[in-house]
Amino acid sequence: MAKVLEGPGMGLMKKWGIHVPNYVVVTSADELAKLGQANEWMKTSKLVAKAHEALGSRFKLGLVKVGLDLNGAVAATKEMIGRQVGSITVSQVIVSEMIAHKEEYYCAVKSTREGAEILVANCGGIEVESNWDRVKRLCLAVGQAPSPEALEQLAKDAGFTGPLTKKMADFAGKMFTCFDSEDAQYLEVNPVVTRESDGAFVALDAVTLLDGDAKFRHPDWNFAFAAEFGRAYSKEELEVMAVDSKIKGSVKFIEIPGGDTAMLPAGGGASVYYSDAVVARGGKLANYAEYSGDPPDWAVEVLTEKVCSLPGIKNIIVGGAIANFTDVKKTFGGIINGFRKAKADGKMKDVKIWVRRGGPREKEGLDAMRALKDEGFDINVFDRYTPLTDIVDKALQK
Amino acid sequence: MSILANKDTRVVIQGGQAGVNAARRMAEFCYLIKRPLSVEAFVYPPDAGKTNEIPYGSGLIAVPIYKTIAEATKNHPAINTSLVYIGADRAMKGGLEALDDSHIKVVSMITEGVPEKDAKILGAHARKLGKVFNGPSSIGIISAGSCRLGVIGGAFDNLVLSKLYREGSFGVITKSGGLSNEIIWICSQFADGITTAIGIGGDAYPGTDYVSYLEMFENDPQTKAVVIVGEMGGDLEERAAEWYGAKKRRVKLIGVVSGFCQESLPKGMKFGHAGAKEGMKGEGSARSKSDALKKAGAIVPPTFGALGPAIKETYQEMLKSGQVKEIVEPTSLPKLPKTVEEAMKADEVIVAPLIRTTISDDRGDEPCYDGYPASELINKGYEIPHVIGLLWDKRLISKQEAEIIKRIMMLSADHGPCVSGAYATILAACAGIGLSQAVAAGLIMIGPRFGGAVTDAGRWFKYAVDNKMTVEDFLAYMKKNVGPVPGIGHRVKSLRNPDKRVKELVGYVKSLHIKTPCLDFALQVEQVTAAKKDNLILNVDGTMAAVLVDLGFPVDSLNGFFILSRTIGLIGHWVDQKRQDSRLIRLFDYLVNYAAPKRREVPPLK
């Protein structure tokens, strides 16, 4: 699931014929001022300026300003650019026209197991969230497009009447086309508003989630996906992602500040059970990590270096199930190299290492890990006969 | 019994190297349970018409590669299952091709990163046709004692340790590939092992979910209990719980769900599998799944660690009720033949080496020349002549010796385009021949008449010196037994037009005041021969030979100095012609003396 910021999200909607307000994304107040000279709407409309970053509660943070004229928008942009919120520095501001409207509606398209679901409500904004039963759904099997009749029925069910029925049906149809054509996983417009000037339905605020795996067939997805948990990726995380994108198999790394139990487990499934075991034991995770699919040893080495560099860690959990085809000796070779480098940099003082693993060449791999003891590592090595997460219990025993 | 895969399963693998690797693992399993190889064909258009060689026991089986599924099933009508190992961008097309073939009933997709929409289309298409589409991102399917699809089950030793050579009583369904193996292992340690284990893949919308497989297990009398390993995200576990709770089921359901750590982590953190993401409003959390399973009556151990004991308890109850009987393990099982390397490591075999080397070894992180690491030689100031000394004569030569060799090489590197070697290389270069072949053409010219006299010259001068011959005795001996003295005589140079290279080399070596018995002897020979005929001078081959013998190089290596040096020139000539984009050349008729018989009539064939 890949989140897309408002600018590119609105761009995709516009591509499929959905009315969106005029907008520009700028990286400086000067750029906005210049654009203001070139675009008539910026001089004549009231404007909204928002920090164009993956941040929640922007309104509360003062990163949304409404009812501005161009000068006001330039001033707001100047104020927002460079603002530091947690780990995110505001580097872009989206400035759009305010659409004068009275009514607000809701429309979304959601991926389901069978295909997709179109959601429509004749209320919008915060009202829809407190009146979720007013949302009406149209379920579609994969490969099936909604008929105009079904869409009109959906609008009617949601309480639209008169000419609004057809307008909402058209809007929902376009939303579905955009969803289906762009490999979206979730599209939500809240609110949909009636533009007073011409009565058209306009998407005022949008959430766009795309299927990152489908990028290969969308050459025009020239935007970056936004970080998904309300903060920017750290330098270390980005470095591991860069390695991940280059290799067969995968390496993943996410930092969790404040923890003291570092994770270096194998497998997308087992890694979560290891994290669960740490939390269940009252431990504090310092990171999430995972390597799988028989990645090259150098990639695991990079991951290991990042894990060993986490501040204040006391234990490193090198866990893993019994691999199907990941070569234990080879991947452990990468981990061992990483450990040695970290030790040479003085990072392994008072750090205990806990190993449990099985799979192709498990004996050779585990023997190599055991041999680290002779190099002065505080390391405890277990094989398949020790249940998966028991090393966490041993590590966190008081 | 088992589900999905059994003794009758015959497989086509769609894809390249990853598919071949899977076939190897599958062959190991077939060998373990003594069934013929289950893989009958590959579909991989780039290699269509060729075969993949799959080791089976100590032999190799050639499995044909086809361009299309239709060709594969036409030639192998028993095929009923396809494994898809095609890249994510082409996986859907491949999957549909397999599903649409009337022979194929089960398609399992291993490919990761398949777009969600494509997975849904494949799943829906299979359901419409009444077939099974498993995956994407599936590690595979294994039925103990009968069939393995994909790499699930791991290495051969693990197949044996996990008792996969015979049926147990537990079905396994997991999203995670690594954990499927772990659960198979646990079932074999805490109970009697598995019937069938299925990796459904960690994507959000797998083609077939827990419920469909639970239904199949329910109808398989051999399966007494099913273990499912779930993850946060989606609603597959909730649906499994719903199925289990809907009515009295024959099979027992044991389930664990991961993702409880989510409760104390930043929201929206993405974990290993694409499907592991929490729903919009708390649905799909580990807790809600776990609660749903418990409520439906499933056995839900509190942690993954408690899964083994829970399985054990279930098994003990089944034993007590007589539902299952204790299995007597076979006394012997086939052992996977070891590779030569493995057998040597285990001290089980002696191999007579094919070749023996005494000069170099690059099995470590860098080459060692006669034991010295190349980087250390570089860093301690040694140069190319020292490497020659190590590799040709197995000794570290002195600075002075190295300087002499360097000078010899510099003097012999090239001798213009007209000599046989350079001319041959140029001819080849003009004919568009590549570097190595064109240089080889030049090197082929080196022989008794061109450049190849160094070794022979060295041999005979050494012979004379070793036997303390006088110049006169030597010349008489040579005349009687050998012929012209190698190293003496030149096509164009003479006493009056001396070879500057010889003068230079002799002058330098003499200036060092070292012992040079061969060179001294060769110069004495020259005095006698040149007096007889002006051009019977000591030539550059003879000079090099005498000096190198004096330095102690083995006679057999001496031509090597000329070959090595002249290669520098030959490469230069090839590059030079290439740079000029030279055209094909041929001799002009006026450069040929046509001495063949005049044109005449061909007599009738008798």
PDB file of N, CA, C and O in Angstrom, chain B residues 564-595:
ATOM      1  N   LEU B 564      56.170 -12.970 -24.296  1.00  0.00           N
ATOM      2  CA  LEU B 564      55.523 -11.988 -23.419  1.00  0.00           C
ATOM      3  C   LEU B 564      55.773 -10.566 -23.920  1.00  0.00           C
ATOM      4  O   LEU B 564      54.845  -9.773 -24.068  1.00  0.00           O
ATOM      5  N   SER B 565      57.053 -10.266 -24.217  1.00  0.00           N
ATOM      6  CA  SER B 565      57.383  -8.909 -24.638  1.00  0.00           C
ATOM      7  C   SER B 565      56.691  -8.564 -25.941  1.00  0.00           C
ATOM      8  O   SER B 565      56.097  -7.498 -26.094  1.00  0.00           O
ATOM      9  N   ARG B 566      56.748  -9.500 -26.873  1.00  0.00           N
ATOM     10  CA  ARG B 566      56.203  -9.190 -28.196  1.00  0.00           C
ATOM     11  C   ARG B 566      54.683  -9.088 -28.181  1.00  0.00           C
ATOM     12  O   ARG B 566      54.081  -8.383 -29.006  1.00  0.00           O
ATOM     13  N   THR B 567      54.062  -9.740 -27.220  1.00  0.00           N
ATOM     14  CA  THR B 567      52.602  -9.615 -27.103  1.00  0.00           C
ATOM     15  C   THR B 567      52.208  -8.147 -26.917  1.00  0.00           C
ATOM     16  O   THR B 567      51.188  -7.690 -27.434  1.00  0.00           O
ATOM     17  N   ILE B 568      53.051  -7.418 -26.210  1.00  0.00           N
ATOM     18  CA  ILE B 568      52.772  -5.976 -26.025  1.00  0.00           C
ATOM     19  C   ILE B 568      52.680  -5.299 -27.388  1.00  0.00           C
ATOM     20  O   ILE B 568      51.742  -4.555 -27.672  1.00  0.00           O
ATOM     21  N   GLY B 569      53.633  -5.605 -28.252  1.00  0.00           N
ATOM     22  CA  GLY B 569      53.639  -5.008 -29.582  1.00  0.00           C
ATOM     23  C   GLY B 569      52.469  -5.477 -30.430  1.00  0.00           C
ATOM     24  O   GLY B 569      51.817  -4.681 -31.111  1.00  0.00           O
ATOM     25  N   LEU B 570      52.165  -6.778 -30.351  1.00  0.00           N
ATOM     26  CA  LEU B 570      51.084  -7.323 -31.180  1.00  0.00           C
ATOM     27  C   LEU B 570      49.750  -6.683 -30.800  1.00  0.00           C
ATOM     28  O   LEU B 570      48.945  -6.336 -31.669  1.00  0.00           O
ATOM     29  N   ILE B 571      49.530  -6.520 -29.500  1.00  0.00           N
ATOM     30  CA  ILE B 571      48.296  -5.854 -29.059  1.00  0.00           C
ATOM     31  C   ILE B 571      48.261  -4.437 -29.611  1.00  0.00           C
ATOM     32  O   ILE B 571      47.241  -3.955 -30.117  1.00  0.00           O
ATOM     33  N   GLY B 572      49.422  -3.793 -29.560  1.00  0.00           N
ATOM     34  CA  GLY B 572      49.519  -2.428 -30.095  1.00  0.00           C
ATOM     35  C   GLY B 572      49.135  -2.380 -31.568  1.00  0.00           C
ATOM     36  O   GLY B 572      48.377  -1.501 -31.990  1.00  0.00           O
ATOM     37  N   HIS B 573      49.633  -3.333 -32.337  1.00  0.00           N
ATOM     38  CA  HIS B 573      49.325  -3.348 -33.774  1.00  0.00           C
ATOM     39  C   HIS B 573      47.846  -3.567 -34.032  1.00  0.00           C
ATOM     40  O   HIS B 573      47.259  -2.940 -34.898  1.00  0.00           O
ATOM     41  N   TRP B 574      47.235  -4.467 -33.229  1.00  0.00           N
ATOM     42  CA  TRP B 574      45.807  -4.724 -33.434  1.00  0.00           C
ATOM     43  C   TRP B 574      44.993  -3.462 -33.137  1.00  0.00           C
ATOM     44  O   TRP B 574      44.152  -3.047 -33.915  1.00  0.00           O
ATOM     45  N   VAL B 575      45.324  -2.834 -31.971  1.00  0.00           N
ATOM     46  CA  VAL B 575      44.584  -1.628 -31.584  1.00  0.00           C
ATOM     47  C   VAL B 575      44.799  -0.527 -32.622  1.00  0.00           C
ATOM     48  O   VAL B 575      43.868   0.196 -32.986  1.00  0.00           O
ATOM     49  N   ASP B 576      46.024  -0.446 -33.125  1.00  0.00           N
ATOM     50  CA  ASP B 576      46.358   0.574 -34.114  1.00  0.00           C
ATOM     51  C   ASP B 576      45.499   0.417 -35.373  1.00  0.00           C
ATOM     52  O   ASP B 576      44.949   1.388 -35.895  1.00  0.00           O
ATOM     53  N   GLN B 577      45.369  -0.820 -35.865  1.00  0.00           N
ATOM     54  CA  GLN B 577      44.569  -1.060 -37.071  1.00  0.00           C
ATOM     55  C   GLN B 577      43.097  -0.760 -36.796  1.00  0.00           C
ATOM     56  O   GLN B 577      42.398  -0.173 -37.621  1.00  0.00           O
ATOM     57  N   LYS B 578      42.651  -1.161 -35.625  1.00  0.00           N
ATOM     58  CA  LYS B 578      41.261  -0.954 -35.224  1.00  0.00           C
ATOM     59  C   LYS B 578      40.952   0.556 -35.188  1.00  0.00           C
ATOM     60  O   LYS B 578      39.943   1.025 -35.700  1.00  0.00           O
ATOM     61  N   ARG B 579      41.878   1.301 -34.585  1.00  0.00           N
ATOM     62  CA  ARG B 579      41.709   2.736 -34.439  1.00  0.00           C
ATOM     63  C   ARG B 579      41.596   3.386 -35.809  1.00  0.00           C
ATOM     64  O   ARG B 579      40.847   4.325 -36.011  1.00  0.00           O
ATOM     65  N   GLN B 580      42.344   2.886 -36.770  1.00  0.00           N
ATOM     66  CA  GLN B 580      42.330   3.470 -38.109  1.00  0.00           C
ATOM     67  C   GLN B 580      41.192   2.935 -38.952  1.00  0.00           C
ATOM     68  O   GLN B 580      41.021   3.331 -40.097  1.00  0.00           O
ATOM     69  N   ASP B 581      40.448   1.949 -38.365  1.00  0.00           N
ATOM     70  CA  ASP B 581      39.370   1.328 -39.120  1.00  0.00           C
ATOM     71  C   ASP B 581      39.896   0.774 -40.444  1.00  0.00           C
ATOM     72  O   ASP B 581      39.328   1.010 -41.517  1.00  0.00           O
ATOM     73  N   SER B 582      41.004   0.065 -40.375  1.00  0.00           N
ATOM     74  CA  SER B 582      41.672  -0.425 -41.583  1.00  0.00           C
ATOM     75  C   SER B 582      40.779  -1.377 -42.363  1.00  0.00           C
ATOM     76  O   SER B 582      39.940  -2.066 -41.795  1.00  0.00           O
ATOM     77  N   ARG B 583      40.984  -1.396 -43.672  1.00  0.00           N
ATOM     78  CA  ARG B 583      40.170  -2.246 -44.539  1.00  0.00           C
ATOM     79  C   ARG B 583      40.874  -3.574 -44.779  1.00  0.00           C
ATOM     80  O   ARG B 583      42.071  -3.708 -44.559  1.00  0.00           O
ATOM     81  N   LEU B 584      40.086  -4.513 -45.272  1.00  0.00           N
ATOM     82  CA  LEU B 584      40.629  -5.841 -45.596  1.00  0.00           C
ATOM     83  C   LEU B 584      41.761  -5.689 -46.612  1.00  0.00           C
ATOM     84  O   LEU B 584      41.644  -4.907 -47.568  1.00  0.00           O
ATOM     85  N   ILE B 585      42.877  -6.391 -46.404  1.00  0.00           N
ATOM     86  CA  ILE B 585      43.948  -6.309 -47.398  1.00  0.00           C
ATOM     87  C   ILE B 585      44.165  -7.663 -48.066  1.00  0.00           C
ATOM     88  O   ILE B 585      43.869  -8.706 -47.482  1.00  0.00           O
ATOM     89  N   ARG B 586      44.641  -7.586 -49.312  1.00  0.00           N
ATOM     90  CA  ARG B 586      45.028  -8.817 -49.998  1.00  0.00           C
ATOM     91  C   ARG B 586      46.282  -8.524 -50.805  1.00  0.00           C
ATOM     92  O   ARG B 586      46.591  -7.366 -51.102  1.00  0.00           O
ATOM     93  N   LEU B 587      46.990  -9.562 -51.139  1.00  0.00           N
ATOM     94  CA  LEU B 587      48.224  -9.370 -51.896  1.00  0.00           C
ATOM     95  C   LEU B 587      47.896  -8.890 -53.302  1.00  0.00           C
ATOM     96  O   LEU B 587      46.864  -9.251 -53.873  1.00  0.00           O
ATOM     97  N   PHE B 588      48.776  -8.079 -53.863  1.00  0.00           N
ATOM     98  CA  PHE B 588      48.642  -7.735 -55.280  1.00  0.00           C
ATOM     99  C   PHE B 588      49.251  -8.859 -56.106  1.00  0.00           C
ATOM    100  O   PHE B 588      50.197  -9.515 -55.665  1.00  0.00           O
ATOM    101  N   ASP B 589      48.653  -9.082 -57.284  1.00  0.00           N
ATOM    102  CA  ASP B 589      49.155 -10.170 -58.132  1.00  0.00           C
ATOM    103  C   ASP B 589      50.650 -10.036 -58.420  1.00  0.00           C
ATOM    104  O   ASP B 589      51.371 -11.018 -58.499  1.00  0.00           O
ATOM    105  N   TYR B 590      51.100  -8.744 -58.560  1.00  0.00           N
ATOM    106  CA  TYR B 590      52.520  -8.584 -58.906  1.00  0.00           C
ATOM    107  C   TYR B 590      53.448  -8.969 -57.763  1.00  0.00           C
ATOM    108  O   TYR B 590      54.657  -9.033 -57.932  1.00  0.00           O
ATOM    109  N   LEU B 591      52.897  -9.223 -56.578  1.00  0.00           N
ATOM    110  CA  LEU B 591      53.743  -9.686 -55.466  1.00  0.00           C
ATOM    111  C   LEU B 591      53.816 -11.207 -55.420  1.00  0.00           C
ATOM    112  O   LEU B 591      54.389 -11.778 -54.507  1.00  0.00           O
ATOM    113  N   VAL B 592      53.182 -11.846 -56.406  1.00  0.00           N
ATOM    114  CA  VAL B 592      53.172 -13.313 -56.404  1.00  0.00           C
ATOM    115  C   VAL B 592      53.872 -13.834 -57.651  1.00  0.00           C
ATOM    116  O   VAL B 592      53.621 -13.327 -58.747  1.00  0.00           O
ATOM    117  N   ASN B 593      54.681 -14.767 -57.479  1.00  0.00           N
ATOM    118  CA  ASN B 593      55.295 -15.463 -58.609  1.00  0.00           C
ATOM    119  C   ASN B 593      54.417 -16.660 -58.926  1.00  0.00           C
ATOM    120  O   ASN B 593      54.425 -17.651 -58.207  1.00  0.00           O
ATOM    121  N   TYR B 594      53.613 -16.531 -59.997  1.00  0.00           N
ATOM    122  CA  TYR B 594      52.710 -17.626 -60.349  1.00  0.00           C
ATOM    123  C   TYR B 594      53.480 -18.707 -61.081  1.00  0.00           C
ATOM    124  O   TYR B 594      53.764 -18.572 -62.266  1.00  0.00           O
ATOM    125  N   ALA B 595      53.813 -19.728 -60.341  1.00  0.00           N
ATOM    126  CA  ALA B 595      54.623 -20.795 -60.935  1.00  0.00           C
ATOM    127  C   ALA B 595      53.815 -22.070 -61.139  1.00  0.00           C
ATOM    128  O   ALA B 595      54.365 -23.136 -61.400  1.00  0.00           O
TER     129      ALA B 595
END
